[in-house]
JSON list of C-alpha atoms and ligand atoms in Angstrom, two decimals:
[
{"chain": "A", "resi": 701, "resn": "UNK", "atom": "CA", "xyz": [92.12, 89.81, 127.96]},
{"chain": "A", "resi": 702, "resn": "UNK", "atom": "CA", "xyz": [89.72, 88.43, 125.45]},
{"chain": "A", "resi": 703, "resn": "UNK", "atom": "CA", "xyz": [90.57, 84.77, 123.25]},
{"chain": "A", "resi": 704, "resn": "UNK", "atom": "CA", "xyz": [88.74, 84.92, 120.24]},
{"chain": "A", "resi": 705, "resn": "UNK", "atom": "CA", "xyz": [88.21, 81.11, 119.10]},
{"chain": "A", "resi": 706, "resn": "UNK", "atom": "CA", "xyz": [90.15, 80.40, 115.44]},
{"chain": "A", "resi": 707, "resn": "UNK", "atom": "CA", "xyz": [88.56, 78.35, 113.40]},
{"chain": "A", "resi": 708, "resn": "UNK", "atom": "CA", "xyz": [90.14, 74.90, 111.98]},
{"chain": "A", "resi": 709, "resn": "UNK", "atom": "CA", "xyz": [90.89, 73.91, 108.77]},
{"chain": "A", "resi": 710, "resn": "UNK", "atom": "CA", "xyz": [88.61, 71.69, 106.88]},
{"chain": "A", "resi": 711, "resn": "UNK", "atom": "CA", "xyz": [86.12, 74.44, 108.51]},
{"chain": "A", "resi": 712, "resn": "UNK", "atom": "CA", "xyz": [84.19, 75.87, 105.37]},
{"chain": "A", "resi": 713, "resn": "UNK", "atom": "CA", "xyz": [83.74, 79.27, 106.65]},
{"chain": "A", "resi": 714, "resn": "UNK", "atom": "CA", "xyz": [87.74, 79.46, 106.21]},
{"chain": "A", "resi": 715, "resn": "UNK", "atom": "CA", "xyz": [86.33, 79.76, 102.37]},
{"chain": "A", "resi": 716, "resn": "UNK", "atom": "CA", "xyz": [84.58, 82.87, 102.99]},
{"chain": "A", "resi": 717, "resn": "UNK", "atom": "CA", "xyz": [85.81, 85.78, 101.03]},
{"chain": "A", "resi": 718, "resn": "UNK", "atom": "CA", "xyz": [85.80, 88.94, 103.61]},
{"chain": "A", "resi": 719, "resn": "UNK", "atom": "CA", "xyz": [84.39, 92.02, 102.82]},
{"chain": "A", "resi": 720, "resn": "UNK", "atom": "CA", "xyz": [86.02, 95.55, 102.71]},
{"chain": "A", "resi": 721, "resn": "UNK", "atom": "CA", "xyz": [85.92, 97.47, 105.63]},
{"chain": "A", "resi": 722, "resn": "UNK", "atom": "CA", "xyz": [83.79, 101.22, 105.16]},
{"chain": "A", "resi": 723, "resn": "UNK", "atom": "CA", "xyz": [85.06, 102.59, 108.18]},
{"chain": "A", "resi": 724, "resn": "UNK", "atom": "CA", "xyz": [87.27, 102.26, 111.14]},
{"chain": "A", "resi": 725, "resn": "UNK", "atom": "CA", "xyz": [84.47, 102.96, 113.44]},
{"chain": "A", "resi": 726, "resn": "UNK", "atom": "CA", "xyz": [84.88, 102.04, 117.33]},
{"chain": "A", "resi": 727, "resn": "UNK", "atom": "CA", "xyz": [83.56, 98.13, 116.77]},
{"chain": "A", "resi": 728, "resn": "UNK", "atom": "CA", "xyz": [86.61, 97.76, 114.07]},
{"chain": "A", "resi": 729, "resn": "UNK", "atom": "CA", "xyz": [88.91, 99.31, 116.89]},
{"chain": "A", "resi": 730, "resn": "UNK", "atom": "CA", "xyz": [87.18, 96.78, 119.12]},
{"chain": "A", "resi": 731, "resn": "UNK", "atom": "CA", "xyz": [87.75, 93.72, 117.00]},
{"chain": "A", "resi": 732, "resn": "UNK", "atom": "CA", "xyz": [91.54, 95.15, 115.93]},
{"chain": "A", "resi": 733, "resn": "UNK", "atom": "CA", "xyz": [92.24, 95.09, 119.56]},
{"chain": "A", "resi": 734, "resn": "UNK", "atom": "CA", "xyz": [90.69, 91.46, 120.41]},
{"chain": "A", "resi": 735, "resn": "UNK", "atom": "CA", "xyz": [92.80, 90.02, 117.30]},
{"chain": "A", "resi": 736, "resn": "UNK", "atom": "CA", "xyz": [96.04, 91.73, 118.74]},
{"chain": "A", "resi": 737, "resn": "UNK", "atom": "CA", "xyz": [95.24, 89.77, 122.05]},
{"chain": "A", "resi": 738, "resn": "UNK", "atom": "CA", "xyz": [94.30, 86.63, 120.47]},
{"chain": "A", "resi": 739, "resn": "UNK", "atom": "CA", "xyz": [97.74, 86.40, 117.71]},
{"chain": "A", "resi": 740, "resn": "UNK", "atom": "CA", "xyz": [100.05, 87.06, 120.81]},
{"chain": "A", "resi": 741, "resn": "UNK", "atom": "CA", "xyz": [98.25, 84.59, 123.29]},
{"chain": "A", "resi": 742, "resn": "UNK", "atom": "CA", "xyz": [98.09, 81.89, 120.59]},
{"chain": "A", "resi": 743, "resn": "UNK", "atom": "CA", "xyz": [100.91, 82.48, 120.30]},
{"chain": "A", "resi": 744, "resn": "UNK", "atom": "CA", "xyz": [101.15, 83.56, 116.19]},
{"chain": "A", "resi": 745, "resn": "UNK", "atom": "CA", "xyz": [102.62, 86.11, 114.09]},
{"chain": "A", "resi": 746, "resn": "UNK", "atom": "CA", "xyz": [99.62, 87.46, 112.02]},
{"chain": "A", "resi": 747, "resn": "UNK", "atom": "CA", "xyz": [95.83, 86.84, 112.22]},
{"chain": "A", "resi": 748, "resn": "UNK", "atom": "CA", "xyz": [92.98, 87.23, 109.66]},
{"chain": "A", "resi": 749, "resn": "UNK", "atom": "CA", "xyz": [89.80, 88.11, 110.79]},
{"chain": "A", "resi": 750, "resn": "UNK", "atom": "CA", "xyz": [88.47, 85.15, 108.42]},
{"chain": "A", "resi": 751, "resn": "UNK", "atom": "CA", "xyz": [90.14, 83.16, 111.30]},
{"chain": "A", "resi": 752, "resn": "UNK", "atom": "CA", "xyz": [88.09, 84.65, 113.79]},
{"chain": "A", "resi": 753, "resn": "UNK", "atom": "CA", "xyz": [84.72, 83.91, 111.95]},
{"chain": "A", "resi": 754, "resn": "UNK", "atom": "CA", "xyz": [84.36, 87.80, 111.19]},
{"chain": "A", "resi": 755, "resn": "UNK", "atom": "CA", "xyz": [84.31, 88.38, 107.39]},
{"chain": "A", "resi": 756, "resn": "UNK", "atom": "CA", "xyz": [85.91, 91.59, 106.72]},
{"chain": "A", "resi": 757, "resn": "UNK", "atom": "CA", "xyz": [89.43, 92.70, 105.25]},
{"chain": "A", "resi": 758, "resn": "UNK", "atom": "CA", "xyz": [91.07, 93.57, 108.96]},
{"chain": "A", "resi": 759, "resn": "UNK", "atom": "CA", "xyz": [94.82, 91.78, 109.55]},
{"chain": "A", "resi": 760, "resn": "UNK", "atom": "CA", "xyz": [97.03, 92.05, 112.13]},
{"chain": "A", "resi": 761, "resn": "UNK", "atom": "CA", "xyz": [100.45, 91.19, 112.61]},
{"chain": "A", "resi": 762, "resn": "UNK", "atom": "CA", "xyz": [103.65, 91.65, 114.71]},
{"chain": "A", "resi": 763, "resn": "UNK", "atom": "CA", "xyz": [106.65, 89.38, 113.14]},
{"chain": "A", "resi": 764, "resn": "UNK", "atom": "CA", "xyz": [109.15, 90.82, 115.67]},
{"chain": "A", "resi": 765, "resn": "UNK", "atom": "CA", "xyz": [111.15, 88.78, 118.35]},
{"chain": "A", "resi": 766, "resn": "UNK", "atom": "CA", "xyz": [109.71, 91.09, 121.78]},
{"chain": "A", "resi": 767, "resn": "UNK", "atom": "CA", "xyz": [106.23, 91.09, 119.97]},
{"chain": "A", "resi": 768, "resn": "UNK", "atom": "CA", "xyz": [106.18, 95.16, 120.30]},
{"chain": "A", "resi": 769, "resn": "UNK", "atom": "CA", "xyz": [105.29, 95.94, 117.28]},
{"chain": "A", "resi": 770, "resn": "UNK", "atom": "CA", "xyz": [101.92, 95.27, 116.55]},
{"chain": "A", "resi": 771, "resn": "UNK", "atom": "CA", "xyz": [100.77, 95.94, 112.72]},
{"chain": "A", "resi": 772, "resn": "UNK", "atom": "CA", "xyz": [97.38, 96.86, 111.59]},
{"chain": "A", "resi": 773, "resn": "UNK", "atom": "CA", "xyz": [95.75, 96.08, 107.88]},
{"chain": "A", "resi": 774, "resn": "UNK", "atom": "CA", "xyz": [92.36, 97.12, 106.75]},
{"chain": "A", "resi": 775, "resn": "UNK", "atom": "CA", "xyz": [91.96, 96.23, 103.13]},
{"chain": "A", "resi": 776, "resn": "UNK", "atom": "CA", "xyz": [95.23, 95.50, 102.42]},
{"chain": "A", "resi": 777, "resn": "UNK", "atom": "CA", "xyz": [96.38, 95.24, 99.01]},
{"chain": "A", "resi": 778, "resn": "UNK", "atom": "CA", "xyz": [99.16, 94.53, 97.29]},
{"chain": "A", "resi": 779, "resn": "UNK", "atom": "CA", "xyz": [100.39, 97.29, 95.06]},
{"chain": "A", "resi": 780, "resn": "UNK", "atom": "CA", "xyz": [103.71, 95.32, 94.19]},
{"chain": "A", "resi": 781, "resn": "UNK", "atom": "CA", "xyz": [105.08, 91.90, 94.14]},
{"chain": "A", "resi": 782, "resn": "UNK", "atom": "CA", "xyz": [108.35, 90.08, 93.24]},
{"chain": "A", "resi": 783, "resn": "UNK", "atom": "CA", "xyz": [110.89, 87.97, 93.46]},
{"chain": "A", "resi": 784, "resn": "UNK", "atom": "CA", "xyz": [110.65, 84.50, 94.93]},
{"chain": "A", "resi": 785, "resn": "UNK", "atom": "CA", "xyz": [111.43, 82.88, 97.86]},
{"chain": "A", "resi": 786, "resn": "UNK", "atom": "CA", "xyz": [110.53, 79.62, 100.00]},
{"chain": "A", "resi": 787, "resn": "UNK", "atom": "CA", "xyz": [109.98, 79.63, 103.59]},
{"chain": "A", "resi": 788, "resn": "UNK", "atom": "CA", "xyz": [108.48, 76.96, 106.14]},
{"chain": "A", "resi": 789, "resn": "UNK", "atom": "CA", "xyz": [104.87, 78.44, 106.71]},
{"chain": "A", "resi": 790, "resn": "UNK", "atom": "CA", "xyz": [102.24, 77.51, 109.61]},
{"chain": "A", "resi": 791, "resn": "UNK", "atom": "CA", "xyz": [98.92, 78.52, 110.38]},
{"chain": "A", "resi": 792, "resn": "UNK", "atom": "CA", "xyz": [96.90, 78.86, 113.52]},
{"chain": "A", "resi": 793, "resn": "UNK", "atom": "CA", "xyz": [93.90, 77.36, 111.70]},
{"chain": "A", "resi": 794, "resn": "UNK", "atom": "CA", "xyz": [96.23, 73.89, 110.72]},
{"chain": "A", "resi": 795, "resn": "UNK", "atom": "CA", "xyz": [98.10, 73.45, 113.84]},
{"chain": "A", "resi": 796, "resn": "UNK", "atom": "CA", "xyz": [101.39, 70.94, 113.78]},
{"chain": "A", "resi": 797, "resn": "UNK", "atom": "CA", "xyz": [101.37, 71.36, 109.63]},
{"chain": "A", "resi": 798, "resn": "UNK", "atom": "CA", "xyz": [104.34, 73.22, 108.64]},
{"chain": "A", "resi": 799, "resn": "UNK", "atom": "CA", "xyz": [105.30, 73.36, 104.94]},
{"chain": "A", "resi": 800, "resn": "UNK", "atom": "CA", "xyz": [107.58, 74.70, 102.66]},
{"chain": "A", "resi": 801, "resn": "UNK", "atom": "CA", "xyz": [105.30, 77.09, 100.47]},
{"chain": "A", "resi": 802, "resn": "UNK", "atom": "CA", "xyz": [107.14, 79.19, 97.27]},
{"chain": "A", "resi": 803, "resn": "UNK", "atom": "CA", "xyz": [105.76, 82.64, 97.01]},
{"chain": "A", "resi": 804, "resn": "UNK", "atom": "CA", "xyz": [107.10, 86.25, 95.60]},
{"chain": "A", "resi": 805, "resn": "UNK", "atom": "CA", "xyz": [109.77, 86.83, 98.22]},
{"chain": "A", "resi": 806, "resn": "UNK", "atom": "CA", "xyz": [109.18, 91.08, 97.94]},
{"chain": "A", "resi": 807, "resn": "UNK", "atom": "CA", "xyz": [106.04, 92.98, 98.29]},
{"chain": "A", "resi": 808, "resn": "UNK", "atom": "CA", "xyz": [104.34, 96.25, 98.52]},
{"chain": "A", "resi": 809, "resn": "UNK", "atom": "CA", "xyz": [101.23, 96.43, 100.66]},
{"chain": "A", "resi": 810, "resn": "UNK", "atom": "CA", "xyz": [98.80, 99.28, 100.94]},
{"chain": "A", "resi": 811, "resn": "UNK", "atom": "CA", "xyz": [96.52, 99.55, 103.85]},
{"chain": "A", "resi": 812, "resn": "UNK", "atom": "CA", "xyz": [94.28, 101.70, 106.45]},
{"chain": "A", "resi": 813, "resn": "UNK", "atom": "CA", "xyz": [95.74, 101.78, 110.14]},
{"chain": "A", "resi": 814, "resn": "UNK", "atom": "CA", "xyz": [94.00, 101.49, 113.46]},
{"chain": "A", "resi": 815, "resn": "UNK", "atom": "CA", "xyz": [93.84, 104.92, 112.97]},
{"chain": "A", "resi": 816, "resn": "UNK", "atom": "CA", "xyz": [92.10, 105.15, 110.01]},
{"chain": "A", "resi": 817, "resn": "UNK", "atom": "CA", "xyz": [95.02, 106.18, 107.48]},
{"chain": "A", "resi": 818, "resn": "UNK", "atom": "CA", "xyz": [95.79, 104.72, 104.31]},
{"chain": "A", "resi": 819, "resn": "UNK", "atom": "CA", "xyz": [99.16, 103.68, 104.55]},
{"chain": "A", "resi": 820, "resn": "UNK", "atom": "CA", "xyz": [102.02, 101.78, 102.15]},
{"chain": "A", "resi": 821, "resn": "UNK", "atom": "CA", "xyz": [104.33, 99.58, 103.14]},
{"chain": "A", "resi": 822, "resn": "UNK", "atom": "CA", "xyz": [107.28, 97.48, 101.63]},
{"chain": "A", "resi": 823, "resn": "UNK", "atom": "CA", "xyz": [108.39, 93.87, 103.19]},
{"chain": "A", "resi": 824, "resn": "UNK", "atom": "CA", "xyz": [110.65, 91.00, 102.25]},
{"chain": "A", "resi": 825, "resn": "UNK", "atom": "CA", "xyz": [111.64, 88.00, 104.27]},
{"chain": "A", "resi": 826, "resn": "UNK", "atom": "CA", "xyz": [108.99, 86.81, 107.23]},
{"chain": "A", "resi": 827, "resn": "UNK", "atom": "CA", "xyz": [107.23, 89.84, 107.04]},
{"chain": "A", "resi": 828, "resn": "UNK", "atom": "CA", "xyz": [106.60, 89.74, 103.14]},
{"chain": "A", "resi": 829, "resn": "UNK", "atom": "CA", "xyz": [105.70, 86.03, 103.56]},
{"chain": "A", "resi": 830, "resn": "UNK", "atom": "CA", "xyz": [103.08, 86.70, 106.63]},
{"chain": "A", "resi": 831, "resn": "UNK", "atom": "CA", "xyz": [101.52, 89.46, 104.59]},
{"chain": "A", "resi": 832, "resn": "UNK", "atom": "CA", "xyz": [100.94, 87.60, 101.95]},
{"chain": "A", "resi": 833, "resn": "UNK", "atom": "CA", "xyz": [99.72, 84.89, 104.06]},
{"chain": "A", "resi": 834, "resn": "UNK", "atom": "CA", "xyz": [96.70, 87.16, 105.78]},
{"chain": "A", "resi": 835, "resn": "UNK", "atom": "CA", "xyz": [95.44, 88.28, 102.71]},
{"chain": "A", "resi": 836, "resn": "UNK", "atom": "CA", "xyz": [94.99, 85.35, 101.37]},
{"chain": "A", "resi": 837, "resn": "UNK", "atom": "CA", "xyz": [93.18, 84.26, 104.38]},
{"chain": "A", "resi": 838, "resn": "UNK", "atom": "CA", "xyz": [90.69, 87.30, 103.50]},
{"chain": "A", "resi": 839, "resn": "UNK", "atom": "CA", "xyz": [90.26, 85.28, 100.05]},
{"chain": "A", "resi": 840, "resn": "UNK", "atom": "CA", "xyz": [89.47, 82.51, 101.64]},
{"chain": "A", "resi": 841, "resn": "UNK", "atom": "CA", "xyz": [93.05, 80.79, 100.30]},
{"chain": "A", "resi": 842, "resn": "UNK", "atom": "CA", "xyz": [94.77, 78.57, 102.81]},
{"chain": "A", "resi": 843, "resn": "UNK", "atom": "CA", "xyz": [98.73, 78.06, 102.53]},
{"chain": "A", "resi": 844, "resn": "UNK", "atom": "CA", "xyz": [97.66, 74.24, 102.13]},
{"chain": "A", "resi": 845, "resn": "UNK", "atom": "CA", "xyz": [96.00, 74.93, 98.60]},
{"chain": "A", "resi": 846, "resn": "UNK", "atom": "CA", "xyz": [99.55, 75.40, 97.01]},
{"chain": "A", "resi": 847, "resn": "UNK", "atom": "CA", "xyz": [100.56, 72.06, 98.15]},
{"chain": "A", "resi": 848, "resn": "UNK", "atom": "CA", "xyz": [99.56, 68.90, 96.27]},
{"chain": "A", "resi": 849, "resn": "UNK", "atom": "CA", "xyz": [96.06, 67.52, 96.20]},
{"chain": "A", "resi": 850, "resn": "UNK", "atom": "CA", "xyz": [97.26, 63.90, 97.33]},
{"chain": "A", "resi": 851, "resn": "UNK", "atom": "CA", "xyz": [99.13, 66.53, 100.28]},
{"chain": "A", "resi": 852, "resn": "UNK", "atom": "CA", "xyz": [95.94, 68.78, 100.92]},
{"chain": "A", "resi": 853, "resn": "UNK", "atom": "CA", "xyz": [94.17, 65.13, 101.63]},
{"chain": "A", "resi": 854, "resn": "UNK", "atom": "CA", "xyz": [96.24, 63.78, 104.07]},
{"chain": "A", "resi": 855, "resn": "UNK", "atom": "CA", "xyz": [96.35, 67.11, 106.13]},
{"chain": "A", "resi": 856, "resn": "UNK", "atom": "CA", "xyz": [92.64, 67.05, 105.62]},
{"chain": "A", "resi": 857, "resn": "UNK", "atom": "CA", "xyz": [92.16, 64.09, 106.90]},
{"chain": "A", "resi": 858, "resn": "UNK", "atom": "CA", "xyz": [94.56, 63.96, 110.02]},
{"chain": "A", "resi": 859, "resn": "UNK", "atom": "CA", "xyz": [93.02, 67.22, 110.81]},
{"chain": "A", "resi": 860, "resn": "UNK", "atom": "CA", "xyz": [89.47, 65.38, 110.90]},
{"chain": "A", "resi": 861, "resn": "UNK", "atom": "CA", "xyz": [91.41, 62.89, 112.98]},
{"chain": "A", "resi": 862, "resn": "UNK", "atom": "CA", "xyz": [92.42, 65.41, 115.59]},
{"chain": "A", "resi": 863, "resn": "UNK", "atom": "CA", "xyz": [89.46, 66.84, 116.18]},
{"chain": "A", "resi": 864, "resn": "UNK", "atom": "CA", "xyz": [87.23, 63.36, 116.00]},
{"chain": "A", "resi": 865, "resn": "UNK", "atom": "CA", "xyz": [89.69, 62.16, 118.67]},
{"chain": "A", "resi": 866, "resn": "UNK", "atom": "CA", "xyz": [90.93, 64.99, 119.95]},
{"chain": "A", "resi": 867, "resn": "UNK", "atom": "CA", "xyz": [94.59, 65.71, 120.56]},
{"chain": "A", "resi": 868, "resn": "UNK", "atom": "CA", "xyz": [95.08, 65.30, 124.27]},
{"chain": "A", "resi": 869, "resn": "UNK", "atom": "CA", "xyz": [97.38, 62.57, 125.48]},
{"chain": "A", "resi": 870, "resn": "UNK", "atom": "CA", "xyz": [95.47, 62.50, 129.51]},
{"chain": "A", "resi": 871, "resn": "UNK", "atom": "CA", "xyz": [91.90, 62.55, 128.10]},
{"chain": "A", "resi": 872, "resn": "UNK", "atom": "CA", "xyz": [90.01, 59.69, 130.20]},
{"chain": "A", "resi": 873, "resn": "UNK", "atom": "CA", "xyz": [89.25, 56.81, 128.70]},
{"chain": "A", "resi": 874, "resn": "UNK", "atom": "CA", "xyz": [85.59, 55.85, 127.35]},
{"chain": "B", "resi": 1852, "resn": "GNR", "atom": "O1", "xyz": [101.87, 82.26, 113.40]},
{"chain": "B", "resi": 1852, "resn": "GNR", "atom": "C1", "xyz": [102.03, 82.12, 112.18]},
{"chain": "B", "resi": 1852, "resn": "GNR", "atom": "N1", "xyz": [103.26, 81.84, 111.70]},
{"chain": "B", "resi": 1852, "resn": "GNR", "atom": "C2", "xyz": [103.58, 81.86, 110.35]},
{"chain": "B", "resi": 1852, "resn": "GNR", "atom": "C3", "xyz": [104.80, 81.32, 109.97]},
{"chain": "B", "resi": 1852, "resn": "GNR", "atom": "C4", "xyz": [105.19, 81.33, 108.65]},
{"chain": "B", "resi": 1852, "resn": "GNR", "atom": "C5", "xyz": [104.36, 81.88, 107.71]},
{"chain": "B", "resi": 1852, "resn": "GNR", "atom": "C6", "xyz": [103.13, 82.41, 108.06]},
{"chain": "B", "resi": 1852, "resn": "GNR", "atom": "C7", "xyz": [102.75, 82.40, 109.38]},
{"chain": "B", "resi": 1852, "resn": "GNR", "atom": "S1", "xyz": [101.23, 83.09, 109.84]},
{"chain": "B", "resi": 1852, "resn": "GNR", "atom": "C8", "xyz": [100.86, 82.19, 111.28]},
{"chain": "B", "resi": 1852, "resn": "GNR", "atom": "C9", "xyz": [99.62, 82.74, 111.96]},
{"chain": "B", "resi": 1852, "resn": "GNR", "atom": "C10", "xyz": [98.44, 82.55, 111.04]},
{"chain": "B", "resi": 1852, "resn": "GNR", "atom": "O2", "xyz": [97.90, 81.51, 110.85]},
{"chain": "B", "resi": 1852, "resn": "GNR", "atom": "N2", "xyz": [98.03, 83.60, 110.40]},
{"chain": "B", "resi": 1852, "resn": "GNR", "atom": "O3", "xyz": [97.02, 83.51, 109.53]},
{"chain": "B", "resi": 1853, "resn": "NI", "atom": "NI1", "xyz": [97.05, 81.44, 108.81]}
]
């Protein structure tokens, strides 16, 4: 099973806005299939493929409790979007930050599947929130950005922290 490594927030290439995908040729297939196994061993409930240092519009996700149901998004867009909700988000590129984030609680998302089919596909709840989530990943948009500056800063800099220092509590001493 292959780990694909997920990059960290401050990391710039998190900025990168992802390209559409032309075709879901084998390699896409490929790289669908390696996120799949990297979201469930992380464990997480979507990945972007911004995450994964590969800068095209691929998602996937699986929000349900037996993690069975695997869902696939090239070039997603959203066709529809409204309401508004709050929900405690996390992200496998900020781990330990969890925040409140406020975001249209109902959406319509249309997409290609592993397959190759254009698809549509209407959420609300988790789901609507994780979708919502990806894509912005693919716009190089990070949950943090609709917190506070003064907020953004201090995650910022205790993420610097973590990695200067690392986070393991039975690292030897120097
Ligand atoms: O695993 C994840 N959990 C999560 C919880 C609430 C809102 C969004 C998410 S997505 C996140 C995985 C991730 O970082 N995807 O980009
Ligand atoms: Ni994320």
């Amino acid at each position: 099973m292959t780990s694909l490594s997920i990059l960290l927030f401050p990391d710039p290439l998190l900025r990168r806005t992802a390209a559409p995908v032309e075709n879901v040729d084998g390699a896409v297939v490929e790289l669908i299939d390696k996120m799949l196994d990297t979201m469930y061993a992380a464990p997480g409930i979507g990945l972007a493929a911004t995450q994964v240092d590969v800068h095209r519009r691929i998602v996937v996700i699986d929000v349900s409790d037996e993690s069975d149901s695997p869902l696939v998004l090239v070039n997603p867009e959203l066709v529809l979007a409204e309401g508004e909700g709050e929900m405690q988000e996390g992200c496998l590129s900020i781990p330990g930050v969890y925040e409140t984030i406020k975001r249209p609680s109902e959406v319509r998302v249309r997409a290609v599947n592993r397959e190759g089919e254009p698809y549509e596909l209407d959420a609300d709840g988790l789901l609507a929130v994780c979708i919502q989530h990806e894509i912005d990943h693919l716009d190089g948009k990070l949950f943090v950005d609709y917190l506070s500056p003064l907020k953004r800063s201090r995650i910022r800099r205790k993420m610097e922290k973590l990695m200067r220092d690392g986070d393991d509590d039975d690292e030897a001493p120097t």
